[in-house]
Each structure stands twice: as C-alpha cells, then as structure tokens.
Amino acid sequence: MSNYTVVLTGAGISTASGIPDFRGPQGLWKQVDPFDALSVNAFYRDPKKFYQFYFQMLKDFSKASPNKAHLAISKLEETGLIKMVITQNIDELHQRAGTKNICEIHGTSFKGFCLNCGRIKPLTPGELIPYCDNCGGLVRPQVVLFGDSMPDDYLLAEKEAAKADLILVVGSSLQVSPACYLPLRAKEIAIINLEPTPFDAQAVFLSHNKAELDLPQLLEFLNLEAK
Ligand code: NAD
C-alpha cells in the first residue's frame, strides 16, 4: 500500500498524441540526432537553423491533444492517489489534461527568455529567430537543452521521489541522465513502458504495454472515470 505515489513520465506517454519520442519504434532519433539538434552548442552555433527544427517541433506540440494516459493521470491526481507528476516532457500535455502538481524537469517549450535582460517571451512558430520585445536581445527556449545544467524543478523532483512509497514510470526509456536515477530514490518502482528499461529488474510492477491502454484499465479497476 502506497501512501505517497509520484509519477515520472517521458516522451512515450505522448506518442499516442502524435508526438514522436526519441528512442521508441517511431522515435525522432531515426530522423535527427537530438543530442545535436537540441543542444546548447547548436543554439549558439546557428540560432536560425536551431529554430527551424525547434519551431517545427513546437508546431507538432501545438496540434497535439492530451491522450487517455494523460487524462488518467490527471484523474488519479484529482482523487489524491497521485501526489506529484514529474515529467521529462516539454509539451505541456499534462497541464492541458488538468494535472496541477507538476515538476517540469526539462522545462517547457512554449516559452523563452532573453539572454540579455531575462524577460520571458511566449514562443510561437513563425519568426525566424525570436528577439526580445524589451531590449532586442536573443531569446532562447526555456527548455533544458543538452549541455545545460538542471533547473530548480529537478531539486523538487528529487525531494518528491525520495518521499515516495511508489514511483510509477510511464513512457520513459530511463536512459536520459540524471532523470533516470529518480526512481532509485523511491521505496518501490512500477514501470509501464513499451520496451525494456535498465530498471525493469527492480520494478514491483512491470508492463510493456501502451500507457494509453494500461492507465485507463487501472482507472476502470478503481471504478474511476477520466474527464
Ligand atoms: P525516450 O524517447 O528515451 O523513451 C520513450 C520510451 O517510451 C521508449 O522506451 C518507448 O518504448 C516508450 N513508448 C513509446 N510509446 C509508448 C506508449 N504508447 N506507451 C508506453 N511506452 C511507450 O524518452 P524519454 O525517456 O522521455 O527521454 C527522452 C528525452 O526527450 C526527454 O528528456 C524528453 O524531455 C525529450 N522529449 C520530449 C518529448 C515531449 O515532450 N513529448 C518528445 C520527445 C523527446
């Protein structure tokens, strides 16, 4: 019996919404190398090229809607069965599904900040390179790019994972560090992921099914209905 359950989600929870993950069967990795395309180096080397890729990704995010897995997690939070959602995702689909308690450990893709004065700017596809409305400085996305350090939300995620009796991992290959070590802080680990992860052997519950099928089944079992 877990009195404090947290969820850790990754790109796999959003594939049913039409957003490709990195390492899954239809992963983005097959088209580009995200280590390069979404890196600090790529941003400073050629902001125009960086934003071409970035805004294409943002367009896909804007078109997507939360799927049954996001909605089920939101329902479990509403009923108090989940205390915190820690997400590696930058697509804001958990919030759009109604989740309130969330740590975005890799930031969000819909906002940027000015490298000169720090002002926040909403990012919308269309501009070649976004510049600050206040001072004209170059704006960079508020996502954690490869090569960045982790944001404050990550410290909160570490605390939440350490408090947890159970951490439920959904749709993450658990290969991106340091996020992949969060489950080890919790007392017990449960995993729903299409493919095997390096932490499968330590899981008290393991499913290699689709999250958008498993999580609604869990709701049904608990006699709950998602919005
Ligand atoms: P990953 O791509 O490394 O792993 C995704 C995992 O999800 C894979 O192992 C795959 O088998 C599994 N999966 C795919 N579809 C699934 C489904 N329907 N149900 C259950 N599992 C499914 O993703 P990651 O572990 O999150 O790490 C990649 C990094 O990429 C993260 O840092 C994340 O920020 C970023 N990313 C985010 C998005 C997004 O915001 N939607 C999309 C791509 C990448």
PDB file of C-alpha atoms and ligand atoms in Angstrom:
ATOM      1  CA  MET A   1       0.000   0.000   0.000  1.00  0.00           C
ATOM      2  CA  SER A   2       1.497   3.336  -1.057  1.00  0.00           C
ATOM      3  CA  ASN A   3       0.505   6.478   0.826  1.00  0.00           C
ATOM      4  CA  TYR A   4       2.640   8.718  -1.354  1.00  0.00           C
ATOM      5  CA  THR A   5       2.756   7.881  -5.064  1.00  0.00           C
ATOM      6  CA  VAL A   6       4.501  10.009  -7.658  1.00  0.00           C
ATOM      7  CA  VAL A   7       4.640   9.530 -11.422  1.00  0.00           C
ATOM      8  CA  LEU A   8       7.637  10.039 -13.695  1.00  0.00           C
ATOM      9  CA  THR A   9       6.687  10.434 -17.335  1.00  0.00           C
ATOM     10  CA  GLY A  10       8.711  10.560 -20.529  1.00  0.00           C
ATOM     11  CA  ALA A  11       8.170  11.076 -24.226  1.00  0.00           C
ATOM     12  CA  GLY A  12       6.400   7.684 -24.584  1.00  0.00           C
ATOM     13  CA  ILE A  13       3.277   8.988 -22.850  1.00  0.00           C
ATOM     14  CA  SER A  14       2.764  11.500 -25.667  1.00  0.00           C
ATOM     15  CA  THR A  15       3.278   9.225 -28.699  1.00  0.00           C
ATOM     16  CA  ALA A  16      -0.481   8.441 -28.771  1.00  0.00           C
ATOM     17  CA  SER A  17      -0.997  12.208 -29.105  1.00  0.00           C
ATOM     18  CA  GLY A  18       1.091  12.162 -32.288  1.00  0.00           C
ATOM     19  CA  ILE A  19       4.354  13.460 -30.795  1.00  0.00           C
ATOM     20  CA  PRO A  20       7.303  11.182 -31.597  1.00  0.00           C
ATOM     21  CA  ASP A  21       9.578  10.085 -28.744  1.00  0.00           C
ATOM     22  CA  PHE A  22      13.363   9.875 -29.091  1.00  0.00           C
ATOM     23  CA  ARG A  23      14.166   6.189 -28.737  1.00  0.00           C
ATOM     24  CA  GLY A  24      10.867   4.356 -29.324  1.00  0.00           C
ATOM     25  CA  PRO A  25       9.992   2.389 -32.501  1.00  0.00           C
ATOM     26  CA  GLN A  26       8.980   5.607 -34.402  1.00  0.00           C
ATOM     27  CA  GLY A  27      11.499   7.758 -32.493  1.00  0.00           C
ATOM     28  CA  LEU A  28      12.857  11.110 -33.606  1.00  0.00           C
ATOM     29  CA  TRP A  29      16.338   9.588 -33.311  1.00  0.00           C
ATOM     30  CA  LYS A  30      15.735   7.894 -36.649  1.00  0.00           C
ATOM     31  CA  GLN A  31      15.484  11.320 -38.364  1.00  0.00           C
ATOM     32  CA  VAL A  32      17.885  13.624 -36.484  1.00  0.00           C
ATOM     33  CA  ASP A  33      20.346  13.421 -33.640  1.00  0.00           C
ATOM     34  CA  PRO A  34      18.555  15.255 -30.810  1.00  0.00           C
ATOM     35  CA  PHE A  35      21.845  15.439 -28.891  1.00  0.00           C
ATOM     36  CA  ASP A  36      22.904  17.823 -31.633  1.00  0.00           C
ATOM     37  CA  ALA A  37      19.644  19.478 -32.792  1.00  0.00           C
ATOM     38  CA  LEU A  38      18.543  20.314 -29.223  1.00  0.00           C
ATOM     39  CA  SER A  39      21.918  21.208 -27.729  1.00  0.00           C
ATOM     40  CA  VAL A  40      23.351  24.411 -26.303  1.00  0.00           C
ATOM     41  CA  ASN A  41      26.081  24.179 -28.968  1.00  0.00           C
ATOM     42  CA  ALA A  42      23.545  24.008 -31.804  1.00  0.00           C
ATOM     43  CA  PHE A  43      21.716  27.051 -30.410  1.00  0.00           C
ATOM     44  CA  TYR A  44      24.809  29.276 -30.250  1.00  0.00           C
ATOM     45  CA  ARG A  45      26.389  27.891 -33.432  1.00  0.00           C
ATOM     46  CA  ASP A  46      23.423  28.740 -35.665  1.00  0.00           C
ATOM     47  CA  PRO A  47      20.246  30.108 -33.964  1.00  0.00           C
ATOM     48  CA  LYS A  48      18.382  30.261 -37.300  1.00  0.00           C
ATOM     49  CA  LYS A  49      18.981  26.568 -38.062  1.00  0.00           C
ATOM     50  CA  PHE A  50      18.245  25.678 -34.429  1.00  0.00           C
ATOM     51  CA  TYR A  51      14.867  27.469 -34.547  1.00  0.00           C
ATOM     52  CA  GLN A  52      13.940  25.859 -37.891  1.00  0.00           C
ATOM     53  CA  PHE A  53      13.977  22.468 -36.171  1.00  0.00           C
ATOM     54  CA  TYR A  54      12.606  23.820 -32.883  1.00  0.00           C
ATOM     55  CA  PHE A  55       9.591  25.590 -34.376  1.00  0.00           C
ATOM     56  CA  GLN A  56       8.706  22.510 -36.433  1.00  0.00           C
ATOM     57  CA  MET A  57       8.673  20.553 -33.157  1.00  0.00           C
ATOM     58  CA  LEU A  58       6.589  23.293 -31.498  1.00  0.00           C
ATOM     59  CA  LYS A  59       4.043  23.156 -34.340  1.00  0.00           C
ATOM     60  CA  ASP A  60       3.615  19.416 -33.707  1.00  0.00           C
ATOM     61  CA  PHE A  61       3.206  20.080 -29.968  1.00  0.00           C
ATOM     62  CA  SER A  62       0.563  22.780 -30.605  1.00  0.00           C
ATOM     63  CA  LYS A  63      -1.515  20.442 -32.791  1.00  0.00           C
ATOM     64  CA  ALA A  64      -1.457  17.609 -30.220  1.00  0.00           C
ATOM     65  CA  SER A  65      -4.081  16.957 -27.534  1.00  0.00           C
ATOM     66  CA  PRO A  66      -3.740  15.030 -24.273  1.00  0.00           C
ATOM     67  CA  ASN A  67      -4.497  11.313 -24.692  1.00  0.00           C
ATOM     68  CA  LYS A  68      -6.105   8.757 -22.379  1.00  0.00           C
ATOM     69  CA  ALA A  69      -2.889   8.243 -20.428  1.00  0.00           C
ATOM     70  CA  HIS A  70      -2.526  11.971 -19.580  1.00  0.00           C
ATOM     71  CA  LEU A  71      -6.232  12.117 -18.657  1.00  0.00           C
ATOM     72  CA  ALA A  72      -5.997   9.027 -16.444  1.00  0.00           C
ATOM     73  CA  ILE A  73      -3.034  10.507 -14.553  1.00  0.00           C
ATOM     74  CA  SER A  74      -4.924  13.746 -14.056  1.00  0.00           C
ATOM     75  CA  LYS A  75      -7.899  11.783 -12.626  1.00  0.00           C
ATOM     76  CA  LEU A  76      -5.612   9.826 -10.276  1.00  0.00           C
ATOM     77  CA  GLU A  77      -4.185  13.130  -9.059  1.00  0.00           C
ATOM     78  CA  GLU A  78      -7.662  14.620  -8.569  1.00  0.00           C
ATOM     79  CA  THR A  79      -8.638  11.678  -6.361  1.00  0.00           C
ATOM     80  CA  GLY A  80      -5.455  12.034  -4.288  1.00  0.00           C
ATOM     81  CA  LEU A  81      -3.912   8.738  -5.422  1.00  0.00           C
ATOM     82  CA  ILE A  82      -1.037  10.569  -7.125  1.00  0.00           C
ATOM     83  CA  LYS A  83       0.695  13.401  -5.300  1.00  0.00           C
ATOM     84  CA  MET A  84       3.087  14.723  -7.951  1.00  0.00           C
ATOM     85  CA  VAL A  85       3.774  14.298 -11.646  1.00  0.00           C
ATOM     86  CA  ILE A  86       7.430  14.640 -12.578  1.00  0.00           C
ATOM     87  CA  THR A  87       7.768  14.959 -16.319  1.00  0.00           C
ATOM     88  CA  GLN A  88      10.687  14.972 -18.703  1.00  0.00           C
ATOM     89  CA  ASN A  89       8.306  16.206 -21.390  1.00  0.00           C
ATOM     90  CA  ILE A  90       8.256  19.742 -22.698  1.00  0.00           C
ATOM     91  CA  ASP A  91       4.879  19.542 -24.479  1.00  0.00           C
ATOM     92  CA  GLU A  92       2.587  20.784 -21.634  1.00  0.00           C
ATOM     93  CA  LEU A  93       0.088  17.966 -22.319  1.00  0.00           C
ATOM     94  CA  HIS A  94      -0.142  17.041 -18.619  1.00  0.00           C
ATOM     95  CA  GLN A  95      -1.252  20.579 -17.746  1.00  0.00           C
ATOM     96  CA  ARG A  96      -3.724  20.578 -20.623  1.00  0.00           C
ATOM     97  CA  ALA A  97      -5.125  17.291 -19.230  1.00  0.00           C
ATOM     98  CA  GLY A  98      -5.723  19.033 -15.895  1.00  0.00           C
ATOM     99  CA  THR A  99      -2.679  17.983 -13.849  1.00  0.00           C
ATOM    100  CA  LYS A 100      -1.925  20.595 -11.174  1.00  0.00           C
ATOM    101  CA  ASN A 101       1.106  19.323  -9.238  1.00  0.00           C
ATOM    102  CA  ILE A 102       3.864  19.052 -11.788  1.00  0.00           C
ATOM    103  CA  CYS A 103       7.659  19.308 -11.927  1.00  0.00           C
ATOM    104  CA  GLU A 104       8.859  20.025 -15.452  1.00  0.00           C
ATOM    105  CA  ILE A 105      12.414  18.853 -15.024  1.00  0.00           C
ATOM    106  CA  HIS A 106      13.326  19.622 -18.653  1.00  0.00           C
ATOM    107  CA  GLY A 107      11.425  22.930 -18.771  1.00  0.00           C
ATOM    108  CA  THR A 108       8.747  23.927 -21.242  1.00  0.00           C
ATOM    109  CA  SER A 109       8.994  24.548 -24.963  1.00  0.00           C
ATOM    110  CA  PHE A 110       6.312  27.237 -25.240  1.00  0.00           C
ATOM    111  CA  LYS A 111       8.291  29.999 -23.517  1.00  0.00           C
ATOM    112  CA  GLY A 112      11.705  31.551 -23.987  1.00  0.00           C
ATOM    113  CA  PHE A 113      13.792  34.086 -22.101  1.00  0.00           C
ATOM    114  CA  CYS A 114      16.008  36.934 -23.250  1.00  0.00           C
ATOM    115  CA  LEU A 115      19.690  36.199 -22.858  1.00  0.00           C
ATOM    116  CA  ASN A 116      20.288  39.923 -22.289  1.00  0.00           C
ATOM    117  CA  CYS A 117      17.564  41.141 -19.874  1.00  0.00           C
ATOM    118  CA  GLY A 118      15.893  37.860 -18.837  1.00  0.00           C
ATOM    119  CA  ARG A 119      12.357  38.860 -19.903  1.00  0.00           C
ATOM    120  CA  ILE A 120      10.076  35.892 -20.646  1.00  0.00           C
ATOM    121  CA  LYS A 121       8.602  35.675 -24.135  1.00  0.00           C
ATOM    122  CA  PRO A 122       5.960  33.227 -25.408  1.00  0.00           C
ATOM    123  CA  LEU A 123       7.387  31.250 -28.320  1.00  0.00           C
ATOM    124  CA  THR A 124       5.222  30.797 -31.387  1.00  0.00           C
ATOM    125  CA  PRO A 125       6.317  29.309 -34.695  1.00  0.00           C
ATOM    126  CA  GLY A 126       6.623  31.939 -37.398  1.00  0.00           C
ATOM    127  CA  GLU A 127       9.619  34.071 -36.503  1.00  0.00           C
ATOM    128  CA  LEU A 128      12.944  33.009 -37.963  1.00  0.00           C
ATOM    129  CA  ILE A 129      14.746  33.910 -34.723  1.00  0.00           C
ATOM    130  CA  PRO A 130      12.837  35.336 -31.723  1.00  0.00           C
ATOM    131  CA  TYR A 131      14.205  38.564 -30.256  1.00  0.00           C
ATOM    132  CA  CYS A 132      13.226  40.292 -27.015  1.00  0.00           C
ATOM    133  CA  ASP A 133      10.376  42.841 -27.192  1.00  0.00           C
ATOM    134  CA  ASN A 134      12.039  44.791 -24.375  1.00  0.00           C
ATOM    135  CA  CYS A 135      15.700  45.088 -25.381  1.00  0.00           C
ATOM    136  CA  GLY A 136      16.080  43.291 -28.724  1.00  0.00           C
ATOM    137  CA  GLY A 137      18.308  40.552 -27.216  1.00  0.00           C
ATOM    138  CA  LEU A 138      18.387  36.983 -28.488  1.00  0.00           C
ATOM    139  CA  VAL A 139      15.705  34.767 -26.916  1.00  0.00           C
ATOM    140  CA  ARG A 140      16.387  31.124 -26.098  1.00  0.00           C
ATOM    141  CA  PRO A 141      13.812  28.464 -25.193  1.00  0.00           C
ATOM    142  CA  GLN A 142      13.079  27.660 -21.552  1.00  0.00           C
ATOM    143  CA  VAL A 143      13.848  24.004 -22.173  1.00  0.00           C
ATOM    144  CA  VAL A 144      16.803  22.169 -20.758  1.00  0.00           C
ATOM    145  CA  LEU A 145      18.997  21.697 -23.809  1.00  0.00           C
ATOM    146  CA  PHE A 146      21.682  19.025 -23.976  1.00  0.00           C
ATOM    147  CA  GLY A 147      24.660  20.700 -22.294  1.00  0.00           C
ATOM    148  CA  ASP A 148      22.544  22.748 -19.810  1.00  0.00           C
ATOM    149  CA  SER A 149      22.505  22.230 -16.057  1.00  0.00           C
ATOM    150  CA  MET A 150      19.293  21.059 -14.379  1.00  0.00           C
ATOM    151  CA  PRO A 151      16.677  23.631 -13.248  1.00  0.00           C
ATOM    152  CA  ASP A 152      15.211  24.164  -9.738  1.00  0.00           C
ATOM    153  CA  ASP A 153      12.300  21.841 -10.605  1.00  0.00           C
ATOM    154  CA  TYR A 154      14.793  18.994 -10.626  1.00  0.00           C
ATOM    155  CA  LEU A 155      15.648  19.560  -6.944  1.00  0.00           C
ATOM    156  CA  LEU A 156      11.939  19.436  -6.132  1.00  0.00           C
ATOM    157  CA  ALA A 157      11.618  16.235  -8.191  1.00  0.00           C
ATOM    158  CA  GLU A 158      14.454  14.649  -6.192  1.00  0.00           C
ATOM    159  CA  LYS A 159      12.674  15.518  -2.928  1.00  0.00           C
ATOM    160  CA  GLU A 160       9.329  14.203  -4.202  1.00  0.00           C
ATOM    161  CA  ALA A 161      10.871  10.951  -5.437  1.00  0.00           C
ATOM    162  CA  ALA A 162      12.609  10.465  -2.069  1.00  0.00           C
ATOM    163  CA  LYS A 163       9.254  10.927  -0.253  1.00  0.00           C
ATOM    164  CA  ALA A 164       7.513   8.371  -2.458  1.00  0.00           C
ATOM    165  CA  ASP A 165       6.464   4.899  -1.354  1.00  0.00           C
ATOM    166  CA  LEU A 166       5.967   4.191  -5.049  1.00  0.00           C
ATOM    167  CA  ILE A 167       7.147   5.878  -8.235  1.00  0.00           C
ATOM    168  CA  LEU A 168       5.249   4.934 -11.381  1.00  0.00           C
ATOM    169  CA  VAL A 169       7.359   5.420 -14.515  1.00  0.00           C
ATOM    170  CA  VAL A 170       5.315   5.887 -17.690  1.00  0.00           C
ATOM    171  CA  GLY A 171       6.758   6.039 -21.207  1.00  0.00           C
ATOM    172  CA  SER A 172      10.406   6.612 -20.451  1.00  0.00           C
ATOM    173  CA  SER A 173      13.375   4.604 -21.698  1.00  0.00           C
ATOM    174  CA  LEU A 174      15.120   5.641 -18.435  1.00  0.00           C
ATOM    175  CA  GLN A 175      18.266   6.358 -20.428  1.00  0.00           C
ATOM    176  CA  VAL A 176      18.451  10.132 -20.009  1.00  0.00           C
ATOM    177  CA  SER A 177      20.581  11.163 -17.050  1.00  0.00           C
ATOM    178  CA  PRO A 178      20.042  12.441 -14.371  1.00  0.00           C
ATOM    179  CA  ALA A 179      16.242  11.869 -14.663  1.00  0.00           C
ATOM    180  CA  CYS A 180      16.754   8.110 -14.971  1.00  0.00           C
ATOM    181  CA  TYR A 181      18.120   7.960 -11.402  1.00  0.00           C
ATOM    182  CA  LEU A 182      14.994   9.491  -9.807  1.00  0.00           C
ATOM    183  CA  PRO A 183      13.201   6.116  -9.472  1.00  0.00           C
ATOM    184  CA  LEU A 184      16.045   4.803  -7.298  1.00  0.00           C
ATOM    185  CA  ARG A 185      15.116   7.379  -4.606  1.00  0.00           C
ATOM    186  CA  ALA A 186      11.625   5.936  -4.098  1.00  0.00           C
ATOM    187  CA  LYS A 187      10.860   2.888  -1.922  1.00  0.00           C
ATOM    188  CA  GLU A 188       9.338   0.955  -4.837  1.00  0.00           C
ATOM    189  CA  ILE A 189       9.269   1.286  -8.631  1.00  0.00           C
ATOM    190  CA  ALA A 190       6.484   0.427 -11.093  1.00  0.00           C
ATOM    191  CA  ILE A 191       7.060   0.735 -14.856  1.00  0.00           C
ATOM    192  CA  ILE A 192       4.729   0.997 -17.849  1.00  0.00           C
ATOM    193  CA  ASN A 193       6.906   1.251 -20.955  1.00  0.00           C
ATOM    194  CA  LEU A 194       6.598  -0.359 -24.376  1.00  0.00           C
ATOM    195  CA  GLU A 195      10.201  -1.529 -24.388  1.00  0.00           C
ATOM    196  CA  PRO A 196      12.506  -2.873 -21.674  1.00  0.00           C
ATOM    197  CA  THR A 197      14.372  -0.350 -19.499  1.00  0.00           C
ATOM    198  CA  PRO A 198      17.569  -0.765 -17.472  1.00  0.00           C
ATOM    199  CA  PHE A 199      15.444  -0.665 -14.274  1.00  0.00           C
ATOM    200  CA  ASP A 200      12.944  -3.422 -15.157  1.00  0.00           C
ATOM    201  CA  ALA A 201      14.545  -5.940 -12.797  1.00  0.00           C
ATOM    202  CA  GLN A 202      13.915  -3.619  -9.845  1.00  0.00           C
ATOM    203  CA  ALA A 203      10.219  -2.999 -10.606  1.00  0.00           C
ATOM    204  CA  VAL A 204       7.494  -4.420  -8.331  1.00  0.00           C
ATOM    205  CA  PHE A 205       5.081  -3.959 -11.262  1.00  0.00           C
ATOM    206  CA  LEU A 206       6.156  -4.079 -14.914  1.00  0.00           C
ATOM    207  CA  SER A 207       4.143  -3.708 -18.103  1.00  0.00           C
ATOM    208  CA  HIS A 208       5.405  -3.486 -21.672  1.00  0.00           C
ATOM    209  CA  ASN A 209       2.005  -2.353 -22.952  1.00  0.00           C
ATOM    210  CA  LYS A 210       0.916   1.027 -24.251  1.00  0.00           C
ATOM    211  CA  ALA A 211       0.298   3.543 -21.468  1.00  0.00           C
ATOM    212  CA  GLU A 212      -2.889   4.804 -23.141  1.00  0.00           C
ATOM    213  CA  LEU A 213      -4.319   1.281 -22.762  1.00  0.00           C
ATOM    214  CA  ASP A 214      -2.945   0.331 -19.326  1.00  0.00           C
ATOM    215  CA  LEU A 215      -3.796   3.534 -17.426  1.00  0.00           C
ATOM    216  CA  PRO A 216      -7.496   3.655 -18.424  1.00  0.00           C
ATOM    217  CA  GLN A 217      -7.670  -0.017 -17.327  1.00  0.00           C
ATOM    218  CA  LEU A 218      -6.281   0.985 -13.950  1.00  0.00           C
ATOM    219  CA  LEU A 219      -8.995   3.662 -13.661  1.00  0.00           C
ATOM    220  CA  GLU A 220     -11.651   1.101 -14.548  1.00  0.00           C
ATOM    221  CA  PHE A 221     -10.286  -1.244 -11.896  1.00  0.00           C
ATOM    222  CA  LEU A 222     -10.537   1.586  -9.359  1.00  0.00           C
ATOM    223  CA  ASN A 223     -14.073   2.453 -10.524  1.00  0.00           C
ATOM    224  CA  LEU A 224     -12.972   5.899 -11.700  1.00  0.00           C
ATOM    225  CA  GLU A 225     -13.714   7.751 -14.914  1.00  0.00           C
ATOM    226  CA  ALA A 226     -11.396  10.228 -16.645  1.00  0.00           C
ATOM    227  CA  LYS A 227     -12.764  13.574 -17.870  1.00  0.00           C
TER     228      LYS A 227
HETATM  229  P1  NAD B   1      12.690   8.162 -24.838  1.00  0.00           P
HETATM  230  O1  NAD B   1      12.368   8.528 -26.241  1.00  0.00           O
HETATM  231  O2  NAD B   1      14.104   7.921 -24.486  1.00  0.00           O
HETATM  232  O3  NAD B   1      11.846   6.869 -24.435  1.00  0.00           O
HETATM  233  C1  NAD B   1      10.486   6.782 -24.683  1.00  0.00           C
HETATM  234  C2  NAD B   1      10.044   5.391 -24.278  1.00  0.00           C
HETATM  235  O4  NAD B   1       8.626   5.348 -24.369  1.00  0.00           O
HETATM  236  C3  NAD B   1      10.585   4.296 -25.198  1.00  0.00           C
HETATM  237  O5  NAD B   1      11.296   3.340 -24.425  1.00  0.00           O
HETATM  238  C4  NAD B   1       9.332   3.673 -25.845  1.00  0.00           C
HETATM  239  O6  NAD B   1       9.397   2.276 -25.909  1.00  0.00           O
HETATM  240  C5  NAD B   1       8.243   4.085 -24.883  1.00  0.00           C
HETATM  241  N1  NAD B   1       6.931   4.276 -25.504  1.00  0.00           N
HETATM  242  C6  NAD B   1       6.642   4.780 -26.740  1.00  0.00           C
HETATM  243  N2  NAD B   1       5.308   4.840 -26.926  1.00  0.00           N
HETATM  244  C7  NAD B   1       4.744   4.344 -25.785  1.00  0.00           C
HETATM  245  C8  NAD B   1       3.410   4.137 -25.371  1.00  0.00           C
HETATM  246  N3  NAD B   1       2.374   4.435 -26.159  1.00  0.00           N
HETATM  247  N4  NAD B   1       3.187   3.620 -24.128  1.00  0.00           N
HETATM  248  C9  NAD B   1       4.225   3.281 -23.310  1.00  0.00           C
HETATM  249  N5  NAD B   1       5.519   3.462 -23.667  1.00  0.00           N
HETATM  250  C10 NAD B   1       5.773   3.982 -24.882  1.00  0.00           C
HETATM  251  O7  NAD B   1      12.029   9.288 -23.920  1.00  0.00           O
HETATM  252  P2  NAD B   1      12.452   9.845 -22.505  1.00  0.00           P
HETATM  253  O8  NAD B   1      12.826   8.752 -21.601  1.00  0.00           O
HETATM  254  O9  NAD B   1      11.378  10.787 -22.115  1.00  0.00           O
HETATM  255  O10 NAD B   1      13.762  10.705 -22.779  1.00  0.00           O
HETATM  256  C11 NAD B   1      13.877  11.483 -23.912  1.00  0.00           C
HETATM  257  C12 NAD B   1      14.036  12.981 -23.711  1.00  0.00           C
HETATM  258  O11 NAD B   1      13.358  13.539 -24.796  1.00  0.00           O
HETATM  259  C13 NAD B   1      13.381  13.572 -22.508  1.00  0.00           C
HETATM  260  O12 NAD B   1      14.335  14.388 -21.959  1.00  0.00           O
HETATM  261  C14 NAD B   1      12.245  14.444 -23.039  1.00  0.00           C
HETATM  262  O13 NAD B   1      12.353  15.750 -22.489  1.00  0.00           O
HETATM  263  C15 NAD B   1      12.529  14.623 -24.502  1.00  0.00           C
HETATM  264  N6  NAD B   1      11.358  14.506 -25.399  1.00  0.00           N
HETATM  265  C16 NAD B   1      10.163  15.047 -25.050  1.00  0.00           C
HETATM  266  C17 NAD B   1       9.081  14.922 -25.899  1.00  0.00           C
HETATM  267  C18 NAD B   1       7.759  15.510 -25.448  1.00  0.00           C
HETATM  268  O14 NAD B   1       7.754  16.491 -24.721  1.00  0.00           O
HETATM  269  N7  NAD B   1       6.650  14.920 -25.861  1.00  0.00           N
HETATM  270  C19 NAD B   1       9.200  14.254 -27.127  1.00  0.00           C
HETATM  271  C20 NAD B   1      10.466  13.726 -27.472  1.00  0.00           C
HETATM  272  C21 NAD B   1      11.536  13.869 -26.594  1.00  0.00           C
END
